[in-house]
Each structure stands twice: as structure tokens, then as C-alpha cells.
């Protein structure tokens, strides 16, 4: 990769040094979640992992991630053995803090390797485009906020995803792409949302003949099926043998948690909740019936059962049908044209559909869209036009995760710097399209980005100075509404671009 400067390795080293400075920063309850999982997998036998409930933060990730925590716990004992005591709730000694923060940085090397492979396997004519996209992912404000301050292991997990996507580029490594994606599903089941695109692509490009869909490559089918069976068998087999499949599934798919994970998650249901809230005040004039119990519900927009005062209630089945329906639409082109670019586009659209219409969507799940989209954002200027509002909305929507004053300059300055740097670089690198650009999408992107900075300034500074402790919900409502419009508009724009390219 001569001529590509700065290199991914150089940026990774500098980024790691910067992230170590964030060790004392704010940490969310996810820090205690993972400490508790370290303790569970170290102190208890496997058959008790998914039954242990001393802490409210029970183990609810698939078995491979549990084994990942168990692996880390073997080293944790040398940092501070007390962090591995199940009864030691909320334990956060300096040694514990440093150990857990450092494991996030070290495991992120998987992402570094995946991005290097992405650049190496890119066509020679698009090396610089791929390099810029790789650096944008490596230095993502989303990963900085979620992993290195808030605390999670998304860098490691998305590294596995990117590596799987890269391996899907060539017929010779397509089998390993499918197997690696199975491993990813056994690490974190949120990636099930991307499974339809993988199924369609591997079926069409690996299991069926390129010349005719009626010619089955039987040997390829056997290899892929065997590989997937082995991975899922290794992960879930022991728990099925122990008769714990129902308990495991209840932990992985907790539908009792309610429609909305957090009221600032910028998806369709956030907009739906906002409209419902507005209709409460308009209902008397419009003659609409109001559910008074829903008005007083303490779970509106927060974790738990979500009730609507005016609009109809939303069931898990409704969200499933909408999500799957829009995902299937995105697979139409992939089935007809099983190219790698079409595959990445389908993965991105599956991520969009799951984020916008899914049940109990985490605001952090926006990375399911941003990261795969980044790989093709520089395909041409039409793709970039759809990516811009997503990049702004997706990262701004994460700001409420860090609500402490000390982290305000970090999240704000870093995100704005990243947006300015990479959106300008992308604008210079993106080649023109052989098709006309979407006029409305370009104007929407320009207007949308223009609003971002004054909105951030108001929500973070001006509102507090003007209103003090009053109307505290307004900044969150503004960010939620602004981000939801951006993500939804980007989705519509990319649907148009994807199917007309």
C-alpha cells in the first residue's frame, strides 16, 4: 500500500494513544455489565451462565461472546481478582478500569486488520477511495463514543463483520465469509438483521451457478452448510445438550422490554412517538380519543413497555413484518445482480430497515448502517449524496449517550472535526456518476448538514444558559427529531440510488 499516507497502522497507533487518555472518562452501566460477565464466566460453570441473576445485568449475548468474556477473565485475574467476584456489584477499581478499557483497544486490532485487508483487496484504481473509507471507519466518532467512553466492544465485532464482507469479494474466499458471519452471529445476535443479505448473496453467488439459477453447485452447498452447522453447533450445542435452549432464547430475545429502547433513538418509532405526543394536545380539537393511562406512563420512550395515547399500539409482529418486508425489497437487485457492490448495498439496506422499523432498537445500532455504507460511499457522487446525511445524523444521535459536562468538548469537537475532514475528503475523491444525480437528495443533504452545527450548539450550550433546568426534554427531542429525519431521508435517498445504479 505504498503511497497511501497516513497508513492505517500509523493512524491506529495514534488513535490508541489518544484512547488511553480517555480511561478516566465517563463510563455507562455497560462497563458494569461486562465486568459482571467477566465474573460470571470466570466463577461459574457453563451450565449456570445463563441462569445467574445476582446482578440485573444478566448475560444476554450469544455463547461465543460468553466464551470471549471467559477468555478475557483469564487475564483479568492478574489485574484485580476482585473484579471476578459475582457478588462484587459495581466494582470499578482503577486496575479494573484500566484492564477493561485496554481490552477494548487491543481487540479493536481485528478491525485494523480487516480494514487493511479491505484496502489491499480493492481494485488498483480505487485504492485511495478504499483507504479514505477505511480511515473514516477506524477513526469513527461512533466507535470512540460507544466503545472508548460509553464502553462496549463494537470495534472488535465490526472488525469481524468487515472482514467477512471483504472475504465475500472473491469466489475463493466466499466460503470463509459465510463461516465468519456465522461466528459473528454467535458473538452478537444483532447482526441477524444483516442475515437476509448474506443468505441471498451466498445462495446466488456461491451455491448457484452464475450462468443459471437452476444449476446447483452441490459441493459448495455441502461445504457452506457443513461450516455453518459446525459453528452453530459449537456455540449452541452444549446448551441444547443441557436442556437450556429455552432459557438461552429468552435471554437473547427479550420482547418484554418494549418497542423503544431509548427515546432518542432516531428511527420511525421515535417519530411515531413524537407525533403521538403532539396529538395529545391536538386531540380535543380533532375529536380524537386519548388513552389517559398512556399519558402518565413512566415508560413512554424509555426502556420498558411503550404505550401510545392517541396512535395505535405497535406489536412485535408489526415491526417484524415491516423490517422483513423492506429487507426483502433490497434483495431484489442482489438476486438478479449478485455483485460485491450490490451485496454491500443490500447489507446496508438491511441495516437501515432493521434500525428504522425494528423492535427495541438501540441507538448504537446505527453503526449497522454507517459502517457497511462507508465501504461503498465513494463509489460515486450519487452514493455520497445519500451517505452525507446519514453520517451527520448517525453520529449526532449518539451525543445523548454522553451527558456529562467533561465529555461535551470531546464528543462535540471530535465529531465535528471528523465530519468536516472526511466529508470534504470524500467530496474530492468521489467520482462522478454515469447517471444524473438526485437533485432533491443533494439539496436535502446541504440543508441538513447546515442545520447540524447550530443545533448542536443550542442543545449543548444555549438551552442550558437560557432555560436552566427547565424544559430539559427539549434538547433531546430536537436531536431525536433531527436525527430521525436525517436517517430516514438518507434511507429513501439510498433506495433510489441503489435501484437506479
mmCIF file of C-alpha atoms in Angstrom, residues 45-51 236-247:
data_model
loop_
_atom_site.group_PDB
_atom_site.id
_atom_site.type_symbol
_atom_site.label_atom_id
_atom_site.label_comp_id
_atom_site.label_asym_id
_atom_site.label_seq_id
_atom_site.Cartn_x
_atom_site.Cartn_y
_atom_site.Cartn_z
ATOM 1 C CA UNK A 45 -19.569 -23.392 35.359
ATOM 2 C CA UNK A 46 -21.010 -23.101 31.847
ATOM 3 C CA UNK A 47 -24.398 -24.554 32.828
ATOM 4 C CA UNK A 48 -25.037 -21.616 35.187
ATOM 5 C CA UNK A 49 -24.020 -18.784 32.856
ATOM 6 C CA UNK A 50 -27.491 -18.030 31.508
ATOM 7 C CA UNK A 51 -29.258 -18.564 34.847
ATOM 8 C CA UNK A 236 -25.306 -23.617 20.964
ATOM 9 C CA UNK A 237 -24.739 -27.386 21.106
ATOM 10 C CA UNK A 238 -23.635 -27.549 24.776
ATOM 11 C CA UNK A 239 -26.676 -25.561 25.916
ATOM 12 C CA UNK A 240 -29.059 -27.661 23.847
ATOM 13 C CA UNK A 241 -27.470 -30.766 25.360
ATOM 14 C CA UNK A 242 -28.035 -29.296 28.843
ATOM 15 C CA UNK A 243 -31.691 -28.583 28.018
ATOM 16 C CA UNK A 244 -31.187 -24.817 28.331
ATOM 17 C CA UNK A 245 -32.292 -23.737 24.836
ATOM 18 C CA UNK A 246 -35.481 -22.032 26.101
ATOM 19 C CA UNK A 247 -33.586 -20.150 28.811
#
